[in-house]
CSV table of C-alpha atoms in Angstrom, one decimal:
chain,number,residue,atom,x,y,z
A,1,UNK,CA,-29.0,67.9,9.3
A,2,UNK,CA,-27.0,71.1,8.7
A,3,UNK,CA,-23.9,71.5,11.0
A,4,UNK,CA,-22.3,74.8,11.7
A,5,UNK,CA,-19.3,76.0,14.0
A,6,UNK,CA,-20.6,78.6,16.5
A,7,UNK,CA,-18.5,81.1,18.0
A,8,UNK,CA,-19.9,81.2,21.9
A,9,UNK,CA,-20.7,79.6,25.1
A,10,UNK,CA,-23.0,76.4,25.5
A,11,UNK,CA,-25.2,77.7,28.4
A,12,UNK,CA,-26.0,80.7,26.1
A,13,UNK,CA,-27.5,78.7,23.3
A,14,UNK,CA,-31.1,79.4,22.9
A,15,UNK,CA,-31.2,75.4,21.1
A,16,UNK,CA,-34.0,72.6,22.1
A,17,UNK,CA,-31.2,71.0,23.2
A,18,UNK,CA,-27.2,71.4,24.2
A,19,UNK,CA,-24.9,68.6,24.7
A,20,UNK,CA,-22.2,68.7,27.1
A,21,UNK,CA,-20.3,65.7,28.2
A,22,UNK,CA,-18.4,64.3,31.3
A,23,UNK,CA,-15.4,61.9,31.6
A,24,UNK,CA,-15.7,58.5,33.7
A,25,UNK,CA,-14.6,58.9,37.3
A,26,UNK,CA,-13.6,62.7,36.6
A,27,UNK,CA,-15.3,65.8,38.6
A,28,UNK,CA,-17.3,68.0,36.5
A,29,UNK,CA,-15.4,70.5,34.8
A,30,UNK,CA,-15.3,72.9,31.9
A,31,UNK,CA,-18.4,74.1,29.7
A,32,UNK,CA,-20.3,71.2,31.7
A,33,UNK,CA,-19.5,72.6,35.1
A,34,UNK,CA,-20.4,76.0,33.6
A,35,UNK,CA,-23.7,74.4,32.8
A,36,UNK,CA,-24.0,72.6,36.2
A,37,UNK,CA,-23.6,76.0,38.2
A,38,UNK,CA,-26.4,77.3,36.3
A,39,UNK,CA,-28.5,74.6,36.8
A,40,UNK,CA,-27.7,75.1,40.9
A,41,UNK,CA,-25.7,72.0,40.8
A,42,UNK,CA,-28.3,69.6,39.1
A,43,UNK,CA,-25.8,67.7,37.1
A,44,UNK,CA,-23.7,67.2,40.3
A,45,UNK,CA,-26.7,66.0,41.9
A,46,UNK,CA,-27.1,63.1,39.1
A,47,UNK,CA,-23.6,62.1,39.4
A,48,UNK,CA,-23.9,62.0,43.4
A,49,UNK,CA,-27.3,59.7,43.3
A,50,UNK,CA,-25.1,57.2,41.0
A,51,UNK,CA,-27.6,57.7,37.9
A,52,UNK,CA,-24.9,59.1,35.8
A,53,UNK,CA,-21.0,58.1,35.9
A,54,UNK,CA,-19.6,59.2,32.5
A,55,UNK,CA,-19.2,55.7,31.3
A,56,UNK,CA,-19.0,55.7,27.4
A,57,UNK,CA,-22.2,55.7,25.6
A,58,UNK,CA,-24.4,56.8,28.6
A,59,UNK,CA,-26.6,59.9,28.5
A,60,UNK,CA,-28.9,61.7,30.7
A,61,UNK,CA,-31.1,64.7,30.1
A,62,UNK,CA,-32.0,67.3,32.1
A,63,UNK,CA,-34.7,70.3,32.5
A,64,UNK,CA,-33.5,73.4,32.9
A,65,UNK,CA,-36.7,75.2,33.9
A,66,UNK,CA,-35.5,78.6,32.6
A,67,UNK,CA,-32.4,78.5,34.3
A,68,UNK,CA,-30.5,78.7,31.1
A,69,UNK,CA,-32.1,79.3,27.6
A,70,UNK,CA,-32.1,75.7,26.0
A,71,UNK,CA,-34.9,73.5,26.7
A,72,UNK,CA,-33.0,70.4,27.3
A,73,UNK,CA,-29.6,69.4,28.6
A,74,UNK,CA,-27.9,66.1,27.0
A,75,UNK,CA,-25.4,64.9,28.8
A,76,UNK,CA,-23.0,62.3,27.2
A,77,UNK,CA,-20.4,59.9,28.6
A,78,UNK,CA,-16.8,60.0,27.3
A,79,UNK,CA,-15.2,57.0,29.1
A,80,UNK,CA,-12.1,57.4,30.8
A,81,UNK,CA,-9.7,59.9,30.0
A,82,UNK,CA,-7.3,57.6,28.7
A,83,UNK,CA,-9.7,56.1,25.8
A,84,UNK,CA,-10.5,59.2,24.2
A,85,UNK,CA,-9.8,59.1,20.7
A,86,UNK,CA,-11.4,60.1,17.7
A,87,UNK,CA,-13.8,57.4,17.6
A,88,UNK,CA,-14.9,57.9,21.2
A,89,UNK,CA,-15.9,61.3,20.0
A,90,UNK,CA,-17.4,60.0,17.3
A,91,UNK,CA,-19.4,57.7,19.1
A,92,UNK,CA,-20.5,60.2,21.9
A,93,UNK,CA,-21.6,62.5,19.5
A,94,UNK,CA,-23.8,60.0,17.6
A,95,UNK,CA,-25.1,58.4,20.9
A,96,UNK,CA,-26.1,62.4,21.7
A,97,UNK,CA,-27.6,63.3,18.7
A,98,UNK,CA,-29.7,59.8,18.6
A,99,UNK,CA,-31.0,61.1,22.0
A,100,UNK,CA,-31.9,64.6,20.6
A,101,UNK,CA,-33.7,63.1,17.8
A,102,UNK,CA,-35.7,60.7,20.1
A,103,UNK,CA,-36.6,63.9,21.7
A,104,UNK,CA,-37.7,65.2,18.6
A,105,UNK,CA,-35.4,68.3,19.0
A,106,UNK,CA,-34.9,70.4,16.0
A,107,UNK,CA,-32.1,72.5,16.3
A,108,UNK,CA,-29.2,71.3,18.9
A,109,UNK,CA,-25.9,72.6,20.3
A,110,UNK,CA,-22.9,70.7,21.2
A,111,UNK,CA,-19.5,71.0,22.8
A,112,UNK,CA,-16.5,70.3,21.2
A,113,UNK,CA,-15.9,66.7,22.5
A,114,UNK,CA,-12.4,66.4,23.4
A,115,UNK,CA,-11.2,69.4,22.4
A,116,UNK,CA,-8.7,69.7,25.3
A,117,UNK,CA,-6.5,66.4,24.1
A,118,UNK,CA,-7.4,66.6,20.7
A,119,UNK,CA,-7.0,69.2,17.6
A,120,UNK,CA,-9.8,71.0,17.1
A,121,UNK,CA,-10.0,70.2,13.7
A,122,UNK,CA,-9.9,66.5,14.2
A,123,UNK,CA,-12.4,66.6,17.2
A,124,UNK,CA,-15.0,68.9,14.8
A,125,UNK,CA,-14.4,66.3,12.0
A,126,UNK,CA,-15.5,63.4,14.6
A,127,UNK,CA,-18.7,65.1,15.6
A,128,UNK,CA,-19.5,66.2,12.2
A,129,UNK,CA,-19.0,62.1,11.3
A,130,UNK,CA,-20.8,60.8,14.0
A,131,UNK,CA,-23.8,63.0,14.3
A,132,UNK,CA,-24.6,62.6,10.4
A,133,UNK,CA,-23.7,59.1,10.2
A,134,UNK,CA,-25.8,57.8,13.3
A,135,UNK,CA,-28.9,59.9,11.4
A,136,UNK,CA,-29.0,57.8,8.7
A,137,UNK,CA,-32.1,56.1,7.5
A,138,UNK,CA,-33.1,54.2,4.7
A,139,UNK,CA,-36.7,54.3,3.9
A,140,UNK,CA,-36.1,52.6,0.3
A,141,UNK,CA,-39.4,51.7,-1.6
A,142,UNK,CA,-41.9,51.9,1.2
A,143,UNK,CA,-44.9,53.9,0.0
A,144,UNK,CA,-45.4,55.3,3.6
A,145,UNK,CA,-44.0,58.8,4.1
A,146,UNK,CA,-40.6,58.8,5.1
A,147,UNK,CA,-40.2,60.3,9.1
A,148,UNK,CA,-39.0,63.5,9.6
A,149,UNK,CA,-35.3,64.3,9.3
A,150,UNK,CA,-34.6,65.6,13.2
A,151,UNK,CA,-32.2,67.3,14.2
A,152,UNK,CA,-32.5,70.0,11.5
A,153,UNK,CA,-29.2,71.6,12.7
A,154,UNK,CA,-26.6,70.9,15.3
A,155,UNK,CA,-24.5,74.0,16.5
A,156,UNK,CA,-20.5,73.3,17.1
A,157,UNK,CA,-20.0,75.6,20.1
A,158,UNK,CA,-16.4,76.9,19.8
A,159,UNK,CA,-15.1,79.0,22.9
A,160,UNK,CA,-12.1,80.8,21.3
A,161,UNK,CA,-13.1,82.5,18.5
A,162,UNK,CA,-9.4,81.8,17.0
A,163,UNK,CA,-10.0,78.3,16.5
A,164,UNK,CA,-13.4,78.9,14.7
A,165,UNK,CA,-11.7,78.6,11.4
A,166,UNK,CA,-10.3,74.7,12.4
A,167,UNK,CA,-13.4,73.9,13.7
A,168,UNK,CA,-14.8,74.9,10.5
A,169,UNK,CA,-12.7,72.7,8.2
A,170,UNK,CA,-13.2,69.8,10.4
A,171,UNK,CA,-17.1,70.1,9.9
A,172,UNK,CA,-16.4,70.4,6.3
A,173,UNK,CA,-14.1,67.2,6.3
A,174,UNK,CA,-16.7,65.3,8.3
A,175,UNK,CA,-19.3,66.1,5.6
A,176,UNK,CA,-17.4,64.9,2.9
A,177,UNK,CA,-16.6,61.7,4.3
A,178,UNK,CA,-20.3,61.3,5.6
A,179,UNK,CA,-21.5,61.9,2.1
A,180,UNK,CA,-19.1,58.9,1.0
A,181,UNK,CA,-20.6,56.3,3.4
A,182,UNK,CA,-24.2,57.6,2.8
A,183,UNK,CA,-23.5,56.7,-0.9
A,184,UNK,CA,-22.2,53.2,-0.3
A,185,UNK,CA,-24.8,52.5,2.3
A,186,UNK,CA,-27.6,53.6,-0.2
A,187,UNK,CA,-26.2,51.5,-2.9
A,188,UNK,CA,-25.4,48.7,-0.2
A,189,UNK,CA,-29.5,48.9,0.9
A,190,UNK,CA,-31.2,48.9,-2.7
A,191,UNK,CA,-32.6,45.9,-4.0
A,192,UNK,CA,-30.9,44.0,-6.9
A,193,UNK,CA,-33.1,44.4,-9.3
A,194,UNK,CA,-32.4,48.2,-9.2
A,195,UNK,CA,-29.1,48.0,-8.1
A,196,UNK,CA,-27.9,46.5,-11.0
A,197,UNK,CA,-24.6,46.7,-13.0
A,198,UNK,CA,-25.7,49.6,-15.1
A,199,UNK,CA,-27.2,51.5,-12.2
A,200,UNK,CA,-23.9,51.5,-10.1
A,201,UNK,CA,-22.3,52.7,-12.9
A,202,UNK,CA,-24.7,55.5,-13.7
A,203,UNK,CA,-24.6,56.5,-10.0
A,204,UNK,CA,-20.8,56.6,-10.5
A,205,UNK,CA,-21.0,58.7,-13.3
A,206,UNK,CA,-23.5,61.3,-12.0
A,207,UNK,CA,-21.5,61.4,-8.6
A,208,UNK,CA,-18.6,61.8,-10.6
A,209,UNK,CA,-19.6,65.0,-12.6
A,210,UNK,CA,-21.3,66.5,-9.1
A,211,UNK,CA,-17.8,65.9,-7.3
A,212,UNK,CA,-15.4,66.7,-10.3
A,213,UNK,CA,-14.0,63.2,-11.0
A,214,UNK,CA,-13.2,61.6,-14.1
A,215,UNK,CA,-15.4,58.7,-15.0
A,216,UNK,CA,-15.2,55.9,-17.4
A,217,UNK,CA,-17.4,52.6,-17.5
A,218,UNK,CA,-16.6,49.8,-20.0
A,219,UNK,CA,-19.4,47.7,-21.4
A,220,UNK,CA,-19.3,44.1,-22.8
A,221,UNK,CA,-17.6,44.7,-25.9
A,222,UNK,CA,-14.6,46.5,-24.4
A,223,UNK,CA,-14.3,44.1,-21.8
A,224,UNK,CA,-14.0,41.5,-24.6
A,225,UNK,CA,-11.7,43.7,-26.2
A,226,UNK,CA,-9.5,43.6,-23.1
A,227,UNK,CA,-9.5,39.8,-22.7
A,228,UNK,CA,-11.2,39.9,-19.4
A,229,UNK,CA,-12.4,36.3,-19.4
A,230,UNK,CA,-12.8,35.9,-15.7
A,231,UNK,CA,-15.0,38.9,-15.0
A,232,UNK,CA,-17.1,38.1,-18.0
A,233,UNK,CA,-17.1,34.4,-17.2
A,234,UNK,CA,-19.3,35.5,-13.8
A,235,UNK,CA,-21.4,37.8,-16.1
A,236,UNK,CA,-22.5,35.3,-18.5
A,237,UNK,CA,-25.3,33.7,-17.0
A,238,UNK,CA,-26.9,37.0,-16.2
A,239,UNK,CA,-29.6,38.7,-18.6
A,240,UNK,CA,-27.9,41.9,-17.1
A,241,UNK,CA,-24.6,43.1,-18.7
A,242,UNK,CA,-21.5,43.7,-16.7
A,243,UNK,CA,-20.1,46.8,-16.2
A,244,UNK,CA,-16.1,48.1,-15.1
A,245,UNK,CA,-16.6,51.6,-13.9
A,246,UNK,CA,-13.6,53.7,-13.8
A,247,UNK,CA,-13.2,56.6,-11.3
A,248,UNK,CA,-10.1,59.1,-11.1
A,249,UNK,CA,-9.0,62.1,-8.9
A,250,UNK,CA,-6.9,64.6,-10.2
A,251,UNK,CA,-6.5,62.6,-13.5
A,252,UNK,CA,-4.7,65.7,-14.9
A,253,UNK,CA,-1.9,65.4,-12.2
A,254,UNK,CA,-1.4,62.1,-12.4
A,255,UNK,CA,2.4,62.3,-13.7
A,256,UNK,CA,3.4,64.4,-10.6
A,257,UNK,CA,1.7,63.0,-7.8
A,258,UNK,CA,1.5,59.2,-6.4
A,259,UNK,CA,-0.9,56.6,-7.4
A,260,UNK,CA,-3.3,55.1,-5.4
A,261,UNK,CA,-5.7,52.3,-6.9
A,262,UNK,CA,-8.6,51.1,-4.8
A,263,UNK,CA,-10.2,48.3,-6.3
A,264,UNK,CA,-13.9,46.8,-5.1
A,265,UNK,CA,-15.8,43.7,-5.9
A,266,UNK,CA,-19.3,44.4,-7.3
A,267,UNK,CA,-21.3,41.3,-7.4
A,268,UNK,CA,-24.5,42.9,-7.5
A,269,UNK,CA,-26.2,39.5,-6.7
A,270,UNK,CA,-24.7,36.3,-6.1
A,271,UNK,CA,-26.8,32.9,-6.4
A,272,UNK,CA,-23.7,31.2,-6.0
A,273,UNK,CA,-24.0,29.8,-10.0
A,274,UNK,CA,-24.1,26.2,-10.2
A,275,UNK,CA,-22.3,26.2,-7.0
A,276,UNK,CA,-25.9,27.3,-6.0
A,277,UNK,CA,-25.9,28.7,-2.2
A,278,UNK,CA,-28.3,28.0,0.3
A,279,UNK,CA,-31.8,30.0,0.9
A,280,UNK,CA,-30.3,31.3,4.1
A,281,UNK,CA,-26.9,31.8,2.4
A,282,UNK,CA,-28.4,33.8,-0.5
A,283,UNK,CA,-30.4,36.0,1.9
A,284,UNK,CA,-28.1,38.7,2.1
A,285,UNK,CA,-26.3,38.7,-1.8
A,286,UNK,CA,-27.7,41.9,-2.9
A,287,UNK,CA,-24.7,43.2,-0.7
A,288,UNK,CA,-21.9,41.3,-2.3
A,289,UNK,CA,-21.2,44.5,-4.2
A,290,UNK,CA,-20.0,46.3,-0.9
A,291,UNK,CA,-16.8,46.6,-2.0
A,292,UNK,CA,-17.5,48.2,-5.3
A,293,UNK,CA,-19.9,50.8,-2.9
A,294,UNK,CA,-17.0,51.3,-0.5
A,295,UNK,CA,-14.8,52.4,-3.4
A,296,UNK,CA,-17.2,54.5,-5.0
A,297,UNK,CA,-18.1,56.5,-1.5
A,298,UNK,CA,-14.3,56.9,-1.1
A,299,UNK,CA,-13.9,58.6,-4.3
A,300,UNK,CA,-16.6,60.7,-3.3
A,301,UNK,CA,-15.1,61.4,0.1
A,302,UNK,CA,-11.7,61.7,-1.6
A,303,UNK,CA,-13.0,63.9,-4.3
A,304,UNK,CA,-14.6,66.1,-1.4
A,305,UNK,CA,-11.9,66.4,0.9
A,306,UNK,CA,-9.4,67.2,-2.1
A,307,UNK,CA,-6.4,65.1,-1.1
A,308,UNK,CA,-3.8,65.8,-2.9
A,309,UNK,CA,-3.1,62.3,-4.6
A,310,UNK,CA,-3.6,60.6,-7.7
A,311,UNK,CA,-6.5,57.9,-6.8
A,312,UNK,CA,-8.0,55.6,-9.3
A,313,UNK,CA,-11.3,53.6,-8.2
A,314,UNK,CA,-12.1,50.3,-10.1
A,315,UNK,CA,-15.6,48.6,-9.6
A,316,UNK,CA,-16.0,45.6,-11.5
A,317,UNK,CA,-19.5,44.7,-11.4
A,318,UNK,CA,-22.0,42.0,-12.6
A,319,UNK,CA,-24.6,39.6,-11.5
A,320,UNK,CA,-23.7,35.9,-10.7
A,321,UNK,CA,-26.6,34.0,-12.1
A,322,UNK,CA,-27.9,30.6,-13.6
A,323,UNK,CA,-28.9,30.0,-17.1
A,324,UNK,CA,-27.7,28.1,-20.1
A,325,UNK,CA,-24.9,30.1,-20.7
A,326,UNK,CA,-23.4,30.2,-17.1
A,327,UNK,CA,-19.8,29.4,-16.5
A,328,UNK,CA,-19.8,25.6,-14.5
A,329,UNK,CA,-17.5,23.8,-12.5
A,330,UNK,CA,-14.6,22.5,-14.2
A,331,UNK,CA,-14.2,24.7,-17.2
A,332,UNK,CA,-11.1,26.7,-17.8
A,333,UNK,CA,-11.2,30.1,-17.9
A,334,UNK,CA,-8.7,32.9,-19.0
A,335,UNK,CA,-8.1,36.1,-17.0
A,336,UNK,CA,-6.8,39.2,-18.9
A,337,UNK,CA,-3.2,38.5,-18.1
A,338,UNK,CA,-3.1,35.2,-20.0
A,339,UNK,CA,-3.5,33.1,-16.3
A,340,UNK,CA,-6.0,30.1,-16.7
A,341,UNK,CA,-8.3,29.1,-14.0
A,342,UNK,CA,-9.9,26.1,-13.4
A,343,UNK,CA,-13.0,26.7,-12.2
A,344,UNK,CA,-13.5,24.6,-8.7
A,345,UNK,CA,-16.7,26.7,-7.7
A,346,UNK,CA,-18.8,29.2,-9.5
A,347,UNK,CA,-19.5,30.5,-6.2
A,348,UNK,CA,-16.1,31.8,-5.5
A,349,UNK,CA,-17.0,34.5,-8.5
A,350,UNK,CA,-15.8,37.6,-6.5
A,351,UNK,CA,-12.0,36.9,-6.8
A,352,UNK,CA,-12.9,36.5,-10.5
A,353,UNK,CA,-14.1,40.3,-11.1
A,354,UNK,CA,-11.0,41.2,-9.0
A,355,UNK,CA,-8.7,39.2,-11.1
A,356,UNK,CA,-9.2,41.5,-14.1
A,357,UNK,CA,-9.7,44.5,-12.1
A,358,UNK,CA,-5.9,43.5,-10.6
A,359,UNK,CA,-4.6,43.3,-13.9
A,360,UNK,CA,-6.0,46.2,-15.1
A,361,UNK,CA,-4.7,48.7,-12.1
A,362,UNK,CA,-1.4,47.7,-13.4
A,363,UNK,CA,-1.9,50.1,-16.3
A,364,UNK,CA,-1.4,53.0,-13.9
A,365,UNK,CA,2.0,52.2,-12.6
A,366,UNK,CA,0.7,52.5,-9.0
A,367,UNK,CA,2.4,53.5,-6.2
A,368,UNK,CA,0.0,51.2,-4.3
A,369,UNK,CA,-3.3,48.7,-4.9
A,370,UNK,CA,-5.9,48.2,-2.3
A,371,UNK,CA,-8.7,45.7,-3.1
A,372,UNK,CA,-11.7,45.4,-0.8
A,373,UNK,CA,-14.2,42.6,-1.0
A,374,UNK,CA,-16.8,40.6,0.9
A,375,UNK,CA,-14.9,37.8,-0.3
A,376,UNK,CA,-14.7,34.5,2.0
A,377,UNK,CA,-16.7,33.6,5.0
A,378,UNK,CA,-13.9,31.8,6.0
A,379,UNK,CA,-12.8,35.5,7.1
A,380,UNK,CA,-16.1,35.8,9.1
A,381,UNK,CA,-15.1,32.7,10.8
A,382,UNK,CA,-11.5,33.5,11.3
A,383,UNK,CA,-12.5,37.3,13.1
A,384,UNK,CA,-15.9,37.2,13.5
A,385,UNK,CA,-19.0,39.3,12.2
A,386,UNK,CA,-18.9,42.9,12.8
A,387,UNK,CA,-15.4,42.7,14.5
A,388,UNK,CA,-12.7,43.1,11.9
A,389,UNK,CA,-11.9,42.7,8.5
A,390,UNK,CA,-8.4,40.8,7.4
A,391,UNK,CA,-6.0,42.3,5.5
A,392,UNK,CA,-3.2,40.9,3.5
A,393,UNK,CA,-0.6,42.9,2.2
A,394,UNK,CA,3.0,42.7,0.0
A,395,UNK,CA,4.4,45.5,2.1
A,396,UNK,CA,4.6,46.2,5.3
A,397,UNK,CA,4.7,50.1,4.7
A,398,UNK,CA,1.1,49.7,3.3
A,399,UNK,CA,-0.1,47.3,6.1
A,400,UNK,CA,1.3,49.5,8.7
A,401,UNK,CA,-0.6,52.5,6.9
A,402,UNK,CA,-3.9,50.5,7.0
A,403,UNK,CA,-3.7,49.7,10.5
A,404,UNK,CA,-3.3,53.3,11.1
A,405,UNK,CA,-6.0,54.3,8.9
A,406,UNK,CA,-8.3,51.8,11.0
A,407,UNK,CA,-7.4,53.3,14.1
A,408,UNK,CA,-8.3,56.8,12.9
A,409,UNK,CA,-11.5,55.5,11.7
A,410,UNK,CA,-12.5,52.7,14.0
A,411,UNK,CA,-12.7,50.6,10.7
A,412,UNK,CA,-10.8,47.7,12.2
A,413,UNK,CA,-8.4,45.4,10.2
A,414,UNK,CA,-6.2,42.6,11.2
A,415,UNK,CA,-3.5,41.7,9.4
A,416,UNK,CA,-3.3,37.8,7.8
A,417,UNK,CA,-0.4,36.0,6.4
A,418,UNK,CA,0.1,35.5,2.5
A,419,UNK,CA,2.2,32.2,3.1
A,420,UNK,CA,3.5,30.7,0.2
A,421,UNK,CA,2.2,27.3,1.5
A,422,UNK,CA,-1.5,28.0,0.4
A,423,UNK,CA,0.1,27.5,-3.6
A,424,UNK,CA,-0.6,23.9,-3.1
A,425,UNK,CA,-4.3,24.2,-2.3
A,426,UNK,CA,-4.9,26.2,-5.6
A,427,UNK,CA,-2.8,24.4,-7.5
A,428,UNK,CA,-4.7,22.8,-10.8
A,429,UNK,CA,-4.0,19.7,-12.9
A,430,UNK,CA,-5.7,21.3,-16.2
A,431,UNK,CA,-4.8,25.2,-15.6
A,432,UNK,CA,-2.4,27.4,-14.2
A,433,UNK,CA,-4.4,28.0,-10.7
A,434,UNK,CA,-7.7,26.6,-9.4
A,435,UNK,CA,-10.4,29.5,-8.3
A,436,UNK,CA,-10.7,27.5,-4.7
A,437,UNK,CA,-8.6,25.6,-2.6
A,438,UNK,CA,-11.4,24.2,-0.2
A,439,UNK,CA,-13.0,25.2,3.0
A,440,UNK,CA,-10.3,24.9,5.1
A,441,UNK,CA,-7.8,28.1,4.7
A,442,UNK,CA,-10.2,29.5,2.6
A,443,UNK,CA,-9.2,33.2,3.5
A,444,UNK,CA,-5.6,32.7,2.9
A,445,UNK,CA,-5.8,30.7,-0.6
A,446,UNK,CA,-8.5,33.2,-1.8
A,447,UNK,CA,-5.6,35.9,-1.2
A,448,UNK,CA,-2.9,33.9,-2.8
A,449,UNK,CA,-5.3,33.4,-5.8
A,450,UNK,CA,-5.4,37.1,-6.0
A,451,UNK,CA,-1.8,37.9,-5.7
A,452,UNK,CA,-1.4,35.8,-9.4
A,453,UNK,CA,-2.8,38.8,-11.0
A,454,UNK,CA,-0.6,41.3,-9.1
A,455,UNK,CA,2.6,42.7,-10.8
A,456,UNK,CA,3.3,45.4,-8.6
A,457,UNK,CA,5.0,45.5,-5.4
A,458,UNK,CA,2.6,47.1,-3.1
A,459,UNK,CA,-0.8,45.6,-2.8
A,460,UNK,CA,-3.0,45.2,-0.1
A,461,UNK,CA,-6.1,42.9,-0.1
A,462,UNK,CA,-8.9,43.4,2.5
A,463,UNK,CA,-11.7,41.0,3.1
A,464,UNK,CA,-14.7,42.9,4.7
A,465,UNK,CA,-16.8,39.7,4.3
A,466,UNK,CA,-17.9,40.1,8.0
A,467,UNK,CA,-18.4,44.1,7.7
A,468,UNK,CA,-20.7,44.9,5.4
A,469,UNK,CA,-24.0,44.4,7.1
A,470,UNK,CA,-25.6,44.2,10.4
A,471,UNK,CA,-22.8,45.7,12.5
A,472,UNK,CA,-23.8,46.0,15.8
A,473,UNK,CA,-22.4,47.9,19.0
A,474,UNK,CA,-21.3,50.9,16.9
A,475,UNK,CA,-23.9,53.7,17.6
A,476,UNK,CA,-23.1,55.7,14.2
A,477,UNK,CA,-23.4,52.8,12.0
A,478,UNK,CA,-27.2,50.9,11.3
A,479,UNK,CA,-27.7,47.7,13.5
A,480,UNK,CA,-29.4,46.2,10.6
A,481,UNK,CA,-28.9,47.1,6.6
A,482,UNK,CA,-25.6,48.2,5.1
A,483,UNK,CA,-22.9,49.7,7.1
A,484,UNK,CA,-21.0,51.5,4.8
A,485,UNK,CA,-17.6,50.0,5.7
A,486,UNK,CA,-14.7,50.6,3.7
A,487,UNK,CA,-15.1,54.4,3.0
A,488,UNK,CA,-13.6,55.9,5.7
A,489,UNK,CA,-10.5,53.8,5.8
A,490,UNK,CA,-9.6,54.0,2.4
A,491,UNK,CA,-10.1,57.6,2.7
A,492,UNK,CA,-7.6,58.0,5.5
A,493,UNK,CA,-5.8,55.5,3.9
A,494,UNK,CA,-5.5,57.8,0.9
A,495,UNK,CA,-5.1,61.1,3.2
A,496,UNK,CA,-2.2,59.4,5.0
A,497,UNK,CA,-0.1,58.8,1.9
A,498,UNK,CA,-0.9,61.9,0.3
A,499,UNK,CA,0.6,63.4,3.7
A,500,UNK,CA,4.0,61.9,3.5
């Protein structure tokens, strides 16, 4: 869908539908009042009858019958005035554009939701993000024709011509961020026979060339030279070779800009290895690369936004399969920093990939490192499915920046502790550490495990296990399939770091 900022008045738009809004419990005002007057009080009548209250997510449709140029008026609720935020605007835009799609409207115009309480650029970005992400569909490998992409265009109406540049900039920002999320969703939705480590690597190469990023991909021999024993142990049971994807934004300015390294788990299919998952547990394991997809998508968005920061994206990718070469429980594996790992569970494989990637991150002398992964079922038990990701951090500033990024994006995180007590659970008799501390405290022990591969002071681990797929109740996120979680969170974090 093409989105443009247009100077004018909403009531003069000849679109198939115009979108106006109402706060819950508030009188009709602004552009909505102007449209209401043109319709002879039809919106006021709808409210008086109790058919529309302005509750968040509520929609109503009116047919002007020639009173104004548009064929339809879509009324969307913004919720209470004190709940106005970027995410409430994002949600309102998503609900309204999906209503227009349901009505098969081709051209839509919308008021600038929240412009009275939010910066013009921010409001326009939220509208663009919410609208584009709400219309996302994945047709996949179906042989039928894909449904028509409707609406075709969205005009964001800007009454004051002086606000037009800010609105245009916001729409460009929203486009760039949506591109990154859509890339991550597409990768997550692909079947595992297509989205292999090499496919992810080639996708990253193609994206990097288009976006102006530097891209390197390490193959097995190069990983062996770097002694990435933890990553290679996971991969050795698969006929599909591993890859280690490296993306870099502002590589030529690395010496002058602060450096943020993003690391994403890329297990393109996880059987659990010899610690075999149940059939039910294996059913969604094509999505175990969602952390890597989030990093690749975030790098696409960061490049599109031109964030003035040196950002590196690392995506270690491998299948976790079973054959005569697969790693087994009780083996001892040596990671690239020399730490030895006793394998307790071959289904605790994601942390093995992250271990070598976190070591590799150190070569960039980073100001901050954030890894993101669908790491533990324990995090889902602790925080719920589709509610929030858990975040552990060695630095309060980074933790707080992630919380602030979550507030901006609506991609929620919740702080969890790096208690030294968790070390006891991963003590080993035959190696430096074990790769699993058992079921109890699993989310904490996994984070403490990762800390053994971090030799820089500012690091955070985001466990997004409950957020990767099937996230309900958010109108701009698909109820089924890949959510693209993490792209907007990591992008907002990079923007915050660059602004300081």
